[in-house]
Amino acid sequence: MAQGLNFPDKFLWGTATSAYQVEGNTRNNQWWDFEQQPGAIWHNDKSGLACDWWRNAEQDFDRMQQLHLNAHRLSIEWSRVEPEPGVFDHRALDRYREMLGGLRARGLEPMVSLYHFTNPRWLEARGGWENAETIIRFQNYARTTVKALGDLCQTWLTVNEPLVYLAQSWFRGIWPPLKQDFLAALPVFRHLLYAHAAAYQTIHACQPHAQVGYASAFRLFSGLRPDHPMDHFAAELKRYLFDHLWIWATVDGKIRPPLGVGQYYPPLANSFDFIGINYYTRDLVRFSPNPLTLFGNEQFSPDAELSDNGRDGPYSEYYPEGLYQLCREMQQFGKPIYITENGLPDRDDDQRPRWLLAHLHQLHRAIEAGCDVRGYFHWTLVDNFEWHEGWNLRFGLFALNPATQLRTARASAHLYGAIAEQNGISQELCAKFAPKLADKIFSAGAAD
Ligand code: BGC
């Protein structure tokens, strides 16, 4: 490329999905039951067929291939693999074999998550993650799944965004089990950590050369008002709880407050082979004396550009530098980094091309600064079922009409395809989709 941002050889360009959001008719878990409750989901939307992947994921794998992608991240639905306690459904595992084989046949390297927010109905009935028994059950499910699929997948994520699950389900109380109970959240946090550690060991025992990690959501909290120390205190507290507590436990095996008093749990120490970063936005924090807010209310920067509105307001703010900052912060752990999710809801696609380019520019800066970033997985390929937002928020490179299952490529799909094909971003490509950004990035002496 004459002038451009070149990415490393063998860089993975992919998209990311989760089973419940794309497979359709996933009836045997807590989310399906939750969906049936009036008002639970925006406009009482139903996941229904979702993107119809259980029957025909391959149609979208073809799209990925046409975009020159070389990777895809998906998740396995626990309730399909283990529909009743201890009873494993080998037809379901065969379908996943078919999917992973289908990806590989199209030159797409799979990255597979074992847990992405959904619990089998029978597990939920036993208390779900509040019950310590779930640790061993998860380990058994992980063992069976990895034994069945390990020859088709090298890279595993044990859990996706444990802190988002906790925040939505036990703190804000808007996802099942709809609790607002900080004390009940603490054992859930511990159980998820122990389950991750158990699965990490188990996967390596089954498949010694596997690469195993987890995907963490980062929100990069910072104080709203520069001269208000309490804003910074509240932001630090939230960073500690949301962005750091989990990762440090998996680094040195210590169970820090409020989960414990620094006890050492050996299986947790060094229990990841790479870092998975999910990044969408940052939050600014204004101090509040209310402990139920963890001493601060979040808001977006007053002058920031915002993405589409969810039920409670805009979903995210434009802050691509956050991706650079996170990669630099994670560099200290000395492990490869994957961006396991990044994207935005943008139904009319008038922001996505520029947001995508700006985030990739920041990622490139991080790589230039020495970060060992191996891949980028955009959330997501096709509009999918966005949890309690239903079909409200549209994250897809392709627009989907869920009723007809018709897909329409957004301009961003062409852009992302060209980036994957070039393994980088040429000046022309950037100028075509985001001329002002191109001026900023490519003008002589740009201080990027
Ligand atoms: C989750 C996805 C979700 C995406 C967009 C992430 O927090 O892992 O399941 O669809 O954000 O909200």
Coordinates of C-alpha atoms and ligand atoms in Angstrom, one line a residue:
M1 CA 0.0 0.0 0.0
A2 CA 1.5 3.4 -1.0
Q3 CA 0.5 5.3 2.0
G4 CA -1.6 3.7 4.6
L5 CA -1.9 2.0 8.0
N6 CA -0.6 -1.5 7.5
F7 CA -1.5 -4.2 10.0
P8 CA 0.8 -7.1 11.0
D9 CA 0.9 -10.3 8.9
K10 CA -1.7 -12.9 9.7
F11 CA -3.8 -10.3 11.6
L12 CA -7.3 -11.6 12.2
W13 CA -10.1 -9.6 10.8
G14 CA -13.4 -11.0 12.0
T15 CA -16.9 -10.4 13.3
A16 CA -18.3 -11.5 16.6
T17 CA -21.7 -13.0 17.6
S18 CA -23.3 -14.9 20.5
A19 CA -25.5 -17.9 20.2
Y20 CA -28.7 -16.5 21.7
Q21 CA -28.5 -13.4 19.6
V22 CA -28.2 -15.2 16.2
E23 CA -29.3 -18.8 16.4
G24 CA -33.0 -18.5 16.7
N25 CA -35.5 -20.6 18.7
T26 CA -33.2 -21.0 21.6
R27 CA -36.0 -22.0 23.9
N28 CA -34.4 -23.8 26.7
N29 CA -32.7 -21.0 28.7
Q30 CA -33.5 -18.1 31.1
W31 CA -33.6 -15.5 28.4
W32 CA -36.3 -17.2 26.4
D33 CA -38.5 -17.3 29.6
F34 CA -37.6 -13.6 30.3
E35 CA -38.6 -12.6 26.8
Q36 CA -42.1 -13.9 27.4
Q37 CA -42.7 -11.4 30.2
P38 CA -44.6 -8.3 29.1
G39 CA -42.4 -5.2 29.0
A40 CA -39.2 -7.2 29.5
I41 CA -37.9 -6.5 26.0
W42 CA -38.2 -3.2 24.1
H43 CA -41.6 -3.1 22.3
N44 CA -42.1 -6.7 23.5
D45 CA -39.8 -7.8 20.7
K46 CA -39.1 -11.5 20.4
S47 CA -35.8 -13.2 19.4
G48 CA -37.8 -15.6 17.3
L49 CA -35.7 -16.8 14.5
A50 CA -33.0 -14.2 15.3
C51 CA -30.6 -14.5 12.4
D52 CA -31.6 -18.1 11.7
W53 CA -28.1 -19.5 12.3
W54 CA -29.2 -22.7 13.9
R55 CA -30.6 -23.7 10.6
N56 CA -28.5 -21.7 8.2
A57 CA -25.4 -19.9 9.6
E58 CA -23.7 -20.8 6.5
Q59 CA -25.4 -18.1 4.5
D60 CA -23.7 -15.6 6.7
F61 CA -20.4 -17.4 6.6
D62 CA -20.5 -16.9 2.8
R63 CA -20.9 -13.2 3.5
M64 CA -17.9 -13.2 5.7
Q65 CA -15.9 -14.9 3.1
Q66 CA -17.0 -12.4 0.4
L67 CA -15.8 -9.6 2.7
H68 CA -12.3 -11.3 2.8
L69 CA -12.6 -11.9 6.5
N70 CA -10.3 -14.6 8.0
A71 CA -11.9 -15.1 11.5
H72 CA -15.1 -15.3 13.3
R73 CA -16.0 -15.3 17.0
L74 CA -19.2 -17.2 18.0
S75 CA -20.5 -18.8 21.2
I76 CA -21.8 -22.2 22.1
E77 CA -25.3 -22.3 23.6
W78 CA -25.0 -24.3 26.9
S79 CA -28.7 -25.2 26.9
R80 CA -28.4 -26.9 23.5
V81 CA -25.4 -28.9 24.4
E82 CA -26.7 -29.9 27.9
P83 CA -30.5 -29.7 27.7
E84 CA -30.9 -31.5 31.0
P85 CA -28.4 -31.8 33.9
G86 CA -25.7 -34.2 32.9
V87 CA -27.4 -35.2 29.6
F88 CA -25.4 -34.0 26.6
D89 CA -27.0 -33.7 23.1
H90 CA -24.6 -35.0 20.5
R91 CA -26.7 -33.8 17.7
A92 CA -26.3 -30.2 19.0
L93 CA -22.5 -30.8 19.2
D94 CA -22.6 -32.1 15.7
R95 CA -24.3 -29.0 14.5
Y96 CA -21.5 -26.9 16.1
R97 CA -19.0 -29.2 14.4
E98 CA -20.7 -28.4 11.1
M99 CA -20.5 -24.7 11.8
L100 CA -16.9 -24.6 12.9
G101 CA -16.0 -26.8 9.9
G102 CA -18.0 -24.5 7.7
L103 CA -16.0 -21.5 8.9
R104 CA -12.7 -23.3 8.4
A105 CA -13.7 -24.4 4.9
R106 CA -14.1 -20.7 4.1
G107 CA -10.8 -19.7 5.5
L108 CA -12.2 -18.3 8.7
E109 CA -10.4 -19.1 12.0
P110 CA -13.0 -19.7 14.7
M111 CA -12.7 -18.2 18.2
V112 CA -15.3 -19.8 20.5
S113 CA -16.9 -18.6 23.7
L114 CA -18.4 -21.1 26.1
Y115 CA -20.5 -18.7 28.0
H116 CA -22.3 -15.6 26.7
F117 CA -25.0 -14.6 29.3
T118 CA -27.4 -17.5 28.8
N119 CA -28.1 -20.3 31.4
P120 CA -29.9 -23.5 30.7
R121 CA -33.4 -23.4 32.2
W122 CA -32.6 -26.3 34.6
L123 CA -29.4 -24.4 35.8
E124 CA -31.3 -21.2 36.4
A125 CA -33.9 -23.2 38.4
R126 CA -31.1 -24.3 40.7
G127 CA -30.0 -20.7 41.4
G128 CA -27.8 -20.3 38.4
W129 CA -24.5 -18.6 39.2
E130 CA -25.6 -17.9 42.8
N131 CA -25.2 -21.6 43.4
A132 CA -21.6 -22.8 43.8
E133 CA -22.5 -26.1 42.1
T134 CA -22.6 -24.2 38.8
I135 CA -18.8 -24.1 38.9
I136 CA -18.4 -27.9 38.5
R137 CA -21.4 -28.0 36.1
F138 CA -19.7 -25.4 33.9
Q139 CA -16.4 -27.3 34.0
N140 CA -18.2 -30.5 32.9
Y141 CA -19.9 -28.7 30.1
A142 CA -16.6 -27.1 29.0
R143 CA -14.9 -30.5 29.0
T144 CA -17.6 -32.2 26.9
T145 CA -17.7 -29.3 24.4
V146 CA -13.9 -29.0 24.0
K147 CA -13.5 -32.8 23.6
A148 CA -16.1 -32.7 20.9
L149 CA -14.9 -29.6 19.1
G150 CA -11.3 -29.2 20.0
D151 CA -9.9 -30.4 16.6
L152 CA -11.8 -27.5 14.9
C153 CA -11.0 -24.7 17.3
Q154 CA -7.7 -23.5 18.9
T155 CA -8.9 -20.4 20.6
W156 CA -11.4 -20.5 23.5
L157 CA -13.0 -17.8 25.6
T158 CA -14.4 -19.2 28.9
V159 CA -16.8 -16.4 29.7
N160 CA -17.9 -13.2 28.1
E161 CA -18.1 -10.0 30.0
P162 CA -18.7 -11.3 33.5
L163 CA -19.0 -7.8 34.9
V164 CA -21.7 -6.8 32.4
Y165 CA -23.7 -9.8 33.4
L166 CA -23.4 -8.9 37.0
A167 CA -24.2 -5.2 36.5
Q168 CA -27.3 -5.9 34.4
S169 CA -28.6 -8.8 36.3
W170 CA -27.7 -8.1 40.0
F171 CA -27.1 -4.4 40.1
R172 CA -29.3 -2.6 37.6
G173 CA -31.7 -5.5 37.7
I174 CA -32.8 -5.3 34.1
W175 CA -31.7 -8.7 33.0
P176 CA -32.8 -12.0 34.5
P177 CA -32.8 -12.7 37.4
L178 CA -33.7 -9.0 37.8
K179 CA -32.1 -8.4 41.1
Q180 CA -30.7 -5.2 42.7
D181 CA -28.6 -6.9 45.4
F182 CA -25.0 -6.1 45.7
L183 CA -24.4 -8.7 48.4
A184 CA -25.9 -11.5 46.2
A185 CA -23.7 -10.3 43.3
L186 CA -20.5 -11.1 45.3
P187 CA -20.8 -14.9 45.3
V188 CA -21.9 -14.7 41.6
F189 CA -18.6 -12.9 40.8
R190 CA -16.6 -15.4 42.8
H191 CA -18.3 -18.4 41.2
L192 CA -17.7 -17.0 37.7
L193 CA -14.0 -16.5 38.5
Y194 CA -13.7 -20.0 39.9
A195 CA -15.6 -21.4 36.9
H196 CA -13.3 -19.6 34.6
A197 CA -10.2 -21.0 36.4
A198 CA -11.7 -24.5 36.3
A199 CA -12.5 -24.3 32.6
Y200 CA -9.1 -22.8 31.8
Q201 CA -7.4 -25.9 33.4
T202 CA -9.8 -28.3 31.9
I203 CA -9.5 -26.9 28.3
H204 CA -5.7 -27.2 28.6
A205 CA -5.9 -30.7 29.9
C206 CA -8.0 -31.7 26.9
Q207 CA -6.1 -29.6 24.4
P208 CA -2.6 -28.7 25.5
H209 CA -1.9 -26.3 22.7
A210 CA -5.2 -24.4 23.0
Q211 CA -5.2 -20.6 23.6
V212 CA -7.6 -19.8 26.3
G213 CA -8.8 -16.5 27.7
Y214 CA -12.0 -14.6 28.4
A215 CA -13.6 -11.4 27.0
S216 CA -13.8 -8.4 29.4
A217 CA -15.8 -5.3 28.8
F218 CA -14.0 -2.1 29.7
R219 CA -15.7 1.2 30.3
L220 CA -12.7 3.4 31.1
F221 CA -14.4 5.4 33.8
S222 CA -13.0 8.8 34.6
G223 CA -14.0 11.8 36.7
L224 CA -16.4 14.2 35.1
R225 CA -15.1 17.5 36.6
P226 CA -11.3 17.8 36.6
D227 CA -11.2 19.7 39.9
H228 CA -13.6 17.5 41.9
P229 CA -11.5 14.8 43.7
M230 CA -14.7 12.9 44.6
D231 CA -15.6 12.4 40.9
H232 CA -12.2 10.8 40.5
F233 CA -12.6 8.7 43.6
A234 CA -15.9 7.4 42.3
A235 CA -14.4 6.8 38.8
E236 CA -11.5 4.9 40.3
L237 CA -13.8 2.8 42.4
K238 CA -15.8 1.8 39.4
R239 CA -12.7 1.1 37.3
Y240 CA -11.4 -1.1 40.2
L241 CA -14.7 -3.1 40.4
F242 CA -15.6 -3.2 36.8
D243 CA -12.3 -3.1 34.8
H244 CA -9.6 -4.4 37.1
L245 CA -10.8 -6.7 39.9
W246 CA -11.4 -9.7 37.6
I247 CA -8.4 -9.3 35.5
W248 CA -6.0 -8.9 38.4
A249 CA -7.5 -12.0 40.1
T250 CA -6.6 -14.0 36.9
V251 CA -3.1 -12.5 36.9
D252 CA -2.0 -13.2 40.5
G253 CA -4.7 -15.5 41.8
K254 CA -5.7 -13.1 44.6
I255 CA -9.3 -12.7 45.7
R256 CA -9.3 -9.0 46.5
P257 CA -12.0 -7.0 48.4
P258 CA -14.9 -7.0 48.3
L259 CA -14.7 -10.6 47.0
G260 CA -12.3 -11.7 49.7
V261 CA -9.4 -10.4 51.7
G262 CA -6.6 -11.2 49.3
Q263 CA -6.6 -15.0 49.6
Y264 CA -4.5 -16.8 47.1
Y265 CA -6.4 -19.2 44.8
P266 CA -3.7 -21.0 42.8
P267 CA -5.8 -22.2 39.8
L268 CA -6.7 -18.6 39.1
A269 CA -3.1 -17.3 38.8
N270 CA -2.0 -16.7 35.3
S271 CA -5.2 -18.2 33.9
F272 CA -5.3 -16.6 30.5
D273 CA -3.1 -16.9 27.4
F274 CA -4.3 -13.7 25.8
I275 CA -6.4 -10.6 26.6
G276 CA -9.8 -10.2 25.1
I277 CA -10.9 -6.6 25.0
N278 CA -14.5 -5.6 24.4
Y279 CA -14.7 -1.9 24.0
Y280 CA -17.6 0.3 23.1
T281 CA -17.4 3.6 25.1
R282 CA -16.0 5.4 28.1
D283 CA -18.1 6.8 31.0
L284 CA -17.5 10.0 32.9
V285 CA -18.5 9.8 36.6
R286 CA -20.1 12.5 38.8
F287 CA -19.9 11.9 42.5
S288 CA -23.0 10.9 44.3
P289 CA -23.3 10.3 48.1
N290 CA -25.7 7.4 47.4
P291 CA -23.8 4.1 48.0
L292 CA -26.3 2.3 45.8
T293 CA -24.8 4.1 42.9
L294 CA -21.3 3.1 44.1
F295 CA -20.8 6.8 44.8
G296 CA -21.2 8.0 41.3
N297 CA -23.5 8.5 38.3
E298 CA -22.2 7.9 34.8
Q299 CA -22.8 10.1 31.9
F300 CA -21.2 10.7 28.5
S301 CA -19.0 13.7 27.9
P302 CA -21.3 16.8 27.3
D303 CA -19.7 17.6 24.0
A304 CA -19.2 14.1 22.7
E305 CA -20.8 12.7 19.5
L306 CA -23.2 10.0 20.6
S307 CA -24.5 6.8 18.9
D308 CA -28.1 5.7 18.5
N309 CA -30.5 5.8 21.5
G310 CA -31.2 2.7 23.5
R311 CA -34.1 2.5 26.0
D312 CA -32.3 4.7 28.5
G313 CA -30.6 7.1 26.1
P314 CA -27.6 7.0 23.8
Y315 CA -25.7 3.7 23.8
S316 CA -22.1 5.1 23.5
E317 CA -19.9 8.1 22.9
Y318 CA -17.3 8.5 20.2
Y319 CA -14.1 8.0 22.0
P320 CA -11.8 6.0 19.8
E321 CA -8.7 6.9 21.8
G322 CA -10.1 4.6 24.5
L323 CA -9.0 1.6 22.4
Y324 CA -5.5 2.9 22.3
Q325 CA -5.5 3.5 26.0
L326 CA -6.8 0.1 26.8
C327 CA -4.3 -1.7 24.6
R328 CA -1.5 0.2 26.2
E329 CA -2.8 -0.5 29.7
M330 CA -3.1 -4.3 28.9
Q331 CA 0.5 -4.3 27.5
Q332 CA 1.8 -4.7 31.1
F333 CA 0.5 -8.3 31.2
G334 CA 2.8 -9.3 28.3
K335 CA 0.2 -11.4 26.5
P336 CA -1.2 -11.2 23.0
I337 CA -4.3 -9.0 22.7
Y338 CA -7.5 -9.5 20.7
I339 CA -10.2 -6.9 20.3
T340 CA -13.0 -9.4 20.9
E341 CA -15.8 -6.8 20.4
N342 CA -16.0 -3.3 19.1
G343 CA -18.8 -1.6 17.3
L344 CA -21.8 0.7 17.7
P345 CA -25.5 0.8 17.1
D346 CA -26.1 2.9 13.9
R347 CA -29.2 2.0 12.0
D348 CA -28.7 4.4 9.1
D349 CA -24.9 3.8 9.0
D350 CA -24.1 7.5 9.0
Q351 CA -21.5 7.1 11.7
R352 CA -20.2 3.6 11.5
P353 CA -17.7 4.0 8.7
R354 CA -15.9 6.9 10.4
W355 CA -16.2 5.3 13.9
L356 CA -14.7 2.1 12.5
L357 CA -11.8 3.8 10.8
A358 CA -11.1 6.0 13.8
H359 CA -11.0 3.0 16.2
L360 CA -8.8 1.0 13.8
H361 CA -6.5 4.0 13.5
Q362 CA -6.2 4.0 17.3
L363 CA -5.6 0.3 17.3
H364 CA -2.8 0.8 14.7
R365 CA -1.3 3.4 16.9
A366 CA -1.2 0.9 19.8
I367 CA 0.4 -1.7 17.5
E368 CA 3.0 0.8 16.5
A369 CA 3.6 1.5 20.2
G370 CA 4.5 -2.1 20.7
C371 CA 1.2 -3.7 21.7
D372 CA 1.0 -7.3 20.5
V373 CA -2.5 -7.1 19.0
R374 CA -3.4 -10.2 16.9
G375 CA -6.9 -9.5 15.7
Y376 CA -10.0 -7.4 15.6
F377 CA -13.6 -8.8 15.8
H378 CA -16.3 -6.3 14.9
W379 CA -19.6 -6.5 16.7
T380 CA -21.3 -7.6 14.5
L381 CA -21.9 -9.0 11.0
V382 CA -25.7 -8.8 10.8
D383 CA -28.2 -6.9 13.0
N384 CA -29.0 -9.3 15.8
F385 CA -31.2 -9.7 18.9
E386 CA -29.8 -7.1 21.3
W387 CA -30.9 -8.5 24.7
H388 CA -33.5 -6.3 26.5
E389 CA -33.3 -3.8 23.6
G390 CA -34.7 -6.4 21.3
W391 CA -34.4 -5.3 17.6
N392 CA -34.0 -1.6 18.7
L393 CA -30.3 -1.3 18.4
R394 CA -28.7 -2.2 15.1
F395 CA -25.0 -3.2 15.3
G396 CA -24.7 -5.0 11.9
L397 CA -22.5 -4.4 8.9
F398 CA -25.6 -5.9 7.2
A399 CA -29.1 -4.6 8.0
L400 CA -31.6 -7.4 8.8
N401 CA -35.3 -7.5 8.5
P402 CA -36.1 -10.2 11.1
A403 CA -39.5 -11.0 9.6
T404 CA -38.3 -11.7 6.1
Q405 CA -34.7 -12.6 7.1
L406 CA -33.5 -10.3 4.2
R407 CA -30.1 -8.8 4.7
T408 CA -28.9 -5.6 3.1
A409 CA -25.2 -4.6 3.1
R410 CA -24.6 -1.3 4.7
A411 CA -21.7 0.9 3.4
S412 CA -19.7 -0.2 6.4
A413 CA -19.7 -3.8 5.1
H414 CA -17.9 -2.7 1.9
L415 CA -15.5 -0.7 4.0
Y416 CA -14.7 -3.5 6.4
G417 CA -14.3 -5.9 3.5
A418 CA -11.8 -3.6 1.8
I419 CA -9.9 -3.2 5.1
A420 CA -9.6 -7.0 5.5
E421 CA -8.6 -7.4 1.9
Q422 CA -5.9 -4.8 2.2
N423 CA -4.9 -5.9 5.7
G424 CA -4.9 -2.2 6.4
I425 CA -6.3 1.1 5.6
S426 CA -5.1 3.0 2.5
Q427 CA -5.3 6.7 2.4
E428 CA -7.8 6.5 -0.5
L429 CA -10.0 4.2 1.4
C430 CA -10.1 6.4 4.4
A431 CA -10.6 9.5 2.3
K432 CA -13.6 7.8 0.6
F433 CA -15.4 7.0 3.8
A434 CA -14.1 9.6 6.2
P435 CA -12.4 12.5 4.4
K436 CA -11.8 14.7 7.5
L437 CA -10.3 11.8 9.4
A438 CA -8.1 11.0 6.4
D439 CA -6.8 14.6 6.5
K440 CA -6.0 14.2 10.2
I441 CA -4.4 10.8 9.9
F442 CA -2.4 11.2 6.7
S443 CA -1.5 14.9 6.6
A444 CA 2.2 15.4 6.8
G445 CA 3.4 15.5 10.4
A446 CA 0.1 14.4 11.8
A447 CA 0.6 13.9 15.5
D448 CA -1.1 10.6 15.7
Ligands
BGC1 C1 -22.2 -8.0 24.5 C2 -23.0 -8.4 23.3 C3 -23.9 -7.2 23.0 C4 -23.0 -6.0 22.6 C5 -23.7 -4.7 22.2 C6 -21.6 -6.7 24.5 O1 -21.6 -6.1 25.8 O2 -21.2 -9.0 24.7 O3 -23.8 -9.5 23.6 O4 -24.7 -7.4 21.9 O5 -22.2 -5.7 23.8 O6 -24.5 -4.2 23.3

